[in-house]
């Protein structure tokens, strides 16, 4: 190859931001999750003091990751890490509402242990809740790395900036997309293949609300696509499978798509 190509790649390497690997960042999040939900871990601690020490170690590790990322030279990363872990009881309580929503809503769920250990929807929600908390603390880059890690493992794509209320239930989940400015209320249930997306992806719309609002108690069935920042799905509505929506619907609505289906019977 042309030597100029090697020089070009070398210059890029000198300019790139120093960021720990995605595996390292996701590994930190996994350890937080394992501490909160030992159902996902092998390790069992012998005392509350050991739990406290582990939380403090994870807090320090988060600060070190943010230091290594070097995305904010003026940030007090120790203070941000402490603020994140100070809200851990509230995050834990919120995640437990998601467990309850999945367990109570899915007839196939035998135990809460099964939900925590095996459900990809809950796995994606776990990473989203941690990432969203970091996003609200203005932590750069790391929240997106966390949700994309979960995306790669579950097929569920939730932007860390999306606002999602308690008792959130993702059933199956593969192919779900929830955009940056989406707002989802309490007790909402989404099936696989649902998109809460934008009508336009022009770069000049970066600071505008581009994604829908879904109010409390809404159920959205598989394959539904709901687009636009002005689109509001009123509370307790049901959106059927494969529906395409770009305008608001009032509370208590049922919206469904009626395909034309022809069945040919072979009488031979």
Coordinates of C-alpha atoms in Angstrom, one line a residue, residues 14-244:
X14 CA -2.5 10.5 17.6
X15 CA -5.7 12.6 17.5
X16 CA -8.3 10.1 18.7
X17 CA -9.8 10.6 22.2
X18 CA -8.5 8.2 24.8
X19 CA -11.5 6.0 25.8
X20 CA -11.5 2.7 27.7
X21 CA -12.7 -0.2 25.7
X22 CA -16.5 -0.8 25.4
X23 CA -15.8 -4.2 27.1
X24 CA -14.3 -2.4 30.1
X25 CA -17.1 0.1 30.4
X26 CA -19.8 -2.6 30.0
X27 CA -17.9 -4.8 32.5
X28 CA -18.2 -2.0 35.1
X29 CA -22.0 -1.8 34.4
X30 CA -22.3 -5.6 34.7
X31 CA -20.7 -5.5 38.1
X32 CA -23.1 -2.9 39.3
X33 CA -26.0 -5.0 38.0
X34 CA -24.6 -8.2 39.6
X35 CA -24.4 -6.3 42.9
X36 CA -28.0 -5.1 42.7
X37 CA -29.3 -8.4 41.3
X38 CA -27.3 -11.4 42.6
X39 CA -29.6 -13.6 40.5
X40 CA -27.3 -12.7 37.6
X41 CA -24.1 -13.4 39.5
X42 CA -22.1 -16.2 41.1
X43 CA -20.7 -14.1 44.0
X44 CA -22.4 -13.9 47.3
X45 CA -21.2 -11.4 49.9
X46 CA -20.9 -12.3 53.6
X47 CA -21.9 -8.9 55.1
X48 CA -23.4 -5.5 54.5
X49 CA -20.0 -4.1 55.0
X50 CA -18.7 -6.0 52.0
X51 CA -21.6 -4.7 50.0
X52 CA -20.7 -1.2 51.0
X53 CA -17.1 -1.7 50.1
X54 CA -18.0 -3.1 46.7
X55 CA -20.2 -0.1 45.9
X56 CA -17.4 2.2 46.9
X57 CA -15.0 0.3 44.6
X58 CA -17.4 0.6 41.7
X59 CA -17.8 4.3 42.4
X60 CA -14.0 4.7 42.2
X61 CA -13.9 2.6 39.1
X62 CA -16.5 4.8 37.4
X63 CA -14.5 7.9 38.3
X64 CA -11.4 6.3 36.8
X65 CA -13.3 5.4 33.6
X66 CA -14.4 9.0 33.2
X67 CA -10.9 10.3 33.9
X68 CA -9.5 7.9 31.3
X69 CA -12.2 9.0 28.8
X70 CA -10.9 12.6 28.9
X71 CA -14.1 13.8 27.4
X72 CA -14.5 16.6 29.9
X73 CA -11.4 18.3 31.2
X74 CA -13.2 20.5 33.7
X75 CA -15.5 17.9 35.2
X76 CA -15.3 16.7 38.8
X77 CA -15.5 13.0 38.0
X78 CA -15.3 12.0 41.7
X79 CA -18.4 14.2 42.4
X80 CA -20.3 12.9 39.4
X81 CA -19.6 9.2 40.4
X82 CA -20.7 9.9 43.9
X83 CA -23.9 11.5 42.7
X84 CA -24.6 8.5 40.5
X85 CA -24.2 6.0 43.3
X86 CA -26.2 8.2 45.8
X87 CA -29.3 7.6 43.6
X88 CA -28.7 3.8 43.5
X89 CA -31.6 3.0 46.0
X90 CA -34.0 5.0 43.7
X91 CA -32.7 3.2 40.6
X92 CA -33.0 -0.2 42.3
X93 CA -36.6 0.6 43.3
X94 CA -37.4 1.7 39.7
X95 CA -35.9 -1.5 38.3
X96 CA -38.0 -3.6 40.6
X97 CA -41.1 -2.0 39.2
X98 CA -40.0 -3.2 35.7
X99 CA -39.5 -6.7 37.1
X100 CA -43.0 -6.6 38.5
X101 CA -44.5 -5.3 35.2
X102 CA -42.9 -8.2 33.3
X103 CA -43.7 -10.9 35.8
X104 CA -47.3 -9.8 36.3
X105 CA -47.9 -9.2 32.6
X106 CA -46.4 -12.3 31.1
X107 CA -48.2 -15.6 31.7
X108 CA -45.0 -17.5 30.7
X109 CA -43.0 -15.9 33.5
X110 CA -42.8 -18.5 36.3
X111 CA -40.7 -16.6 38.8
X112 CA -39.1 -13.2 39.2
X113 CA -35.7 -15.0 39.2
X114 CA -36.5 -16.1 35.7
X115 CA -37.3 -12.5 34.6
X116 CA -34.1 -11.2 36.1
X117 CA -31.9 -14.0 34.8
X118 CA -33.2 -14.7 31.3
X119 CA -35.5 -11.9 29.9
X120 CA -33.7 -9.8 27.2
X121 CA -36.3 -7.0 27.7
X122 CA -35.2 -6.7 31.4
X123 CA -31.5 -6.9 30.4
X124 CA -32.0 -3.9 28.0
X125 CA -33.9 -2.0 30.6
X126 CA -31.2 -2.5 33.2
X127 CA -28.6 -1.0 30.9
X128 CA -30.9 1.8 29.8
X129 CA -31.7 2.8 33.4
X130 CA -28.0 3.0 34.4
X131 CA -27.2 4.9 31.2
X132 CA -30.1 7.3 31.6
X133 CA -29.0 8.2 35.1
X134 CA -25.5 8.9 33.8
X135 CA -26.9 10.9 30.9
X136 CA -28.9 13.1 33.4
X137 CA -25.5 13.8 35.1
X138 CA -24.1 15.0 31.7
X139 CA -21.7 12.1 31.5
X140 CA -20.5 12.1 27.9
X141 CA -20.2 9.0 25.7
X142 CA -20.4 6.3 28.4
X143 CA -24.2 6.2 28.4
X144 CA -24.4 5.6 24.7
X145 CA -21.7 2.8 25.0
X146 CA -23.8 1.1 27.6
X147 CA -27.1 1.1 25.7
X148 CA -25.4 0.0 22.5
X149 CA -23.8 -2.8 24.4
X150 CA -27.2 -4.0 25.5
X151 CA -28.5 -3.4 21.9
X152 CA -25.8 -5.7 20.5
X153 CA -26.8 -8.5 23.0
X154 CA -30.6 -8.1 22.8
X155 CA -31.6 -6.4 19.5
X156 CA -33.3 -3.7 21.6
X157 CA -32.2 -0.2 20.8
X158 CA -33.0 2.4 23.5
X159 CA -31.3 5.8 23.4
X160 CA -30.0 6.8 26.9
X161 CA -31.7 10.2 26.6
X162 CA -35.2 8.7 26.2
X163 CA -37.6 9.3 29.1
X164 CA -39.3 6.1 30.4
X165 CA -41.6 5.8 33.4
X166 CA -41.9 3.0 35.9
X167 CA -43.4 -0.4 35.4
X168 CA -42.0 -0.6 31.8
X169 CA -42.6 -3.9 30.1
X170 CA -40.8 -5.1 27.0
X171 CA -42.2 -8.4 25.7
X172 CA -39.7 -10.4 23.6
X173 CA -38.2 -7.2 22.4
X174 CA -36.1 -8.0 19.3
X175 CA -36.1 -5.1 16.9
X176 CA -37.5 -2.4 19.3
X177 CA -36.2 1.1 18.6
X178 CA -36.8 4.0 21.1
X179 CA -35.3 7.3 19.9
X180 CA -33.5 10.0 21.8
X181 CA -36.4 12.3 22.4
X182 CA -39.1 9.7 23.0
X183 CA -41.2 10.0 26.2
X184 CA -42.9 6.9 27.6
X185 CA -45.2 7.0 30.6
X186 CA -45.9 4.5 33.4
X187 CA -47.2 1.0 32.8
X188 CA -46.4 0.9 29.1
X189 CA -46.0 -2.4 27.3
X190 CA -44.0 -2.8 24.0
X191 CA -43.8 -5.9 21.9
X192 CA -41.0 -6.9 19.5
X193 CA -40.4 -4.7 16.4
X194 CA -41.9 -1.5 17.7
X195 CA -40.3 1.7 16.5
X196 CA -40.7 5.0 18.3
X197 CA -38.8 7.1 15.7
X198 CA -38.5 10.4 13.9
X199 CA -40.2 11.6 10.8
X200 CA -37.1 13.3 9.7
X201 CA -33.4 12.7 10.4
X202 CA -32.0 16.0 9.2
X203 CA -29.0 17.1 11.3
X204 CA -30.5 20.5 11.9
X205 CA -33.2 18.9 14.0
X206 CA -30.7 17.6 16.6
X207 CA -32.1 19.9 19.4
X208 CA -35.8 19.4 18.7
X209 CA -38.3 16.8 19.9
X210 CA -38.3 14.3 17.0
X211 CA -39.8 11.2 18.6
X212 CA -43.3 10.4 19.9
X213 CA -44.8 10.6 23.4
X214 CA -46.5 7.5 24.7
X215 CA -48.7 8.2 27.7
X216 CA -49.5 5.9 30.7
X217 CA -51.0 2.4 30.2
X218 CA -50.4 2.1 26.5
X219 CA -49.9 -1.3 24.8
X220 CA -48.1 -1.3 21.4
X221 CA -48.1 -4.6 19.6
X222 CA -45.4 -6.1 17.4
X223 CA -44.2 -4.3 14.3
X224 CA -46.0 -1.0 15.0
X225 CA -44.1 2.2 13.8
X226 CA -44.9 5.5 15.5
X227 CA -43.1 8.5 14.2
X228 CA -42.7 12.3 15.0
X229 CA -42.1 14.5 17.9
X230 CA -45.6 15.9 17.8
X231 CA -47.2 12.5 17.8
X232 CA -48.9 11.6 21.2
X233 CA -50.4 8.3 22.0
X234 CA -53.1 9.0 24.6
X235 CA -53.2 7.0 27.8
X236 CA -54.7 3.5 27.9
X237 CA -54.6 3.2 24.1
X238 CA -53.9 0.0 22.2
X239 CA -51.9 0.2 19.0
X240 CA -52.2 -3.0 17.0
X241 CA -49.5 -4.9 15.1
X242 CA -48.0 -3.4 11.9
X243 CA -49.7 0.0 12.4
X244 CA -48.0 3.0 10.9

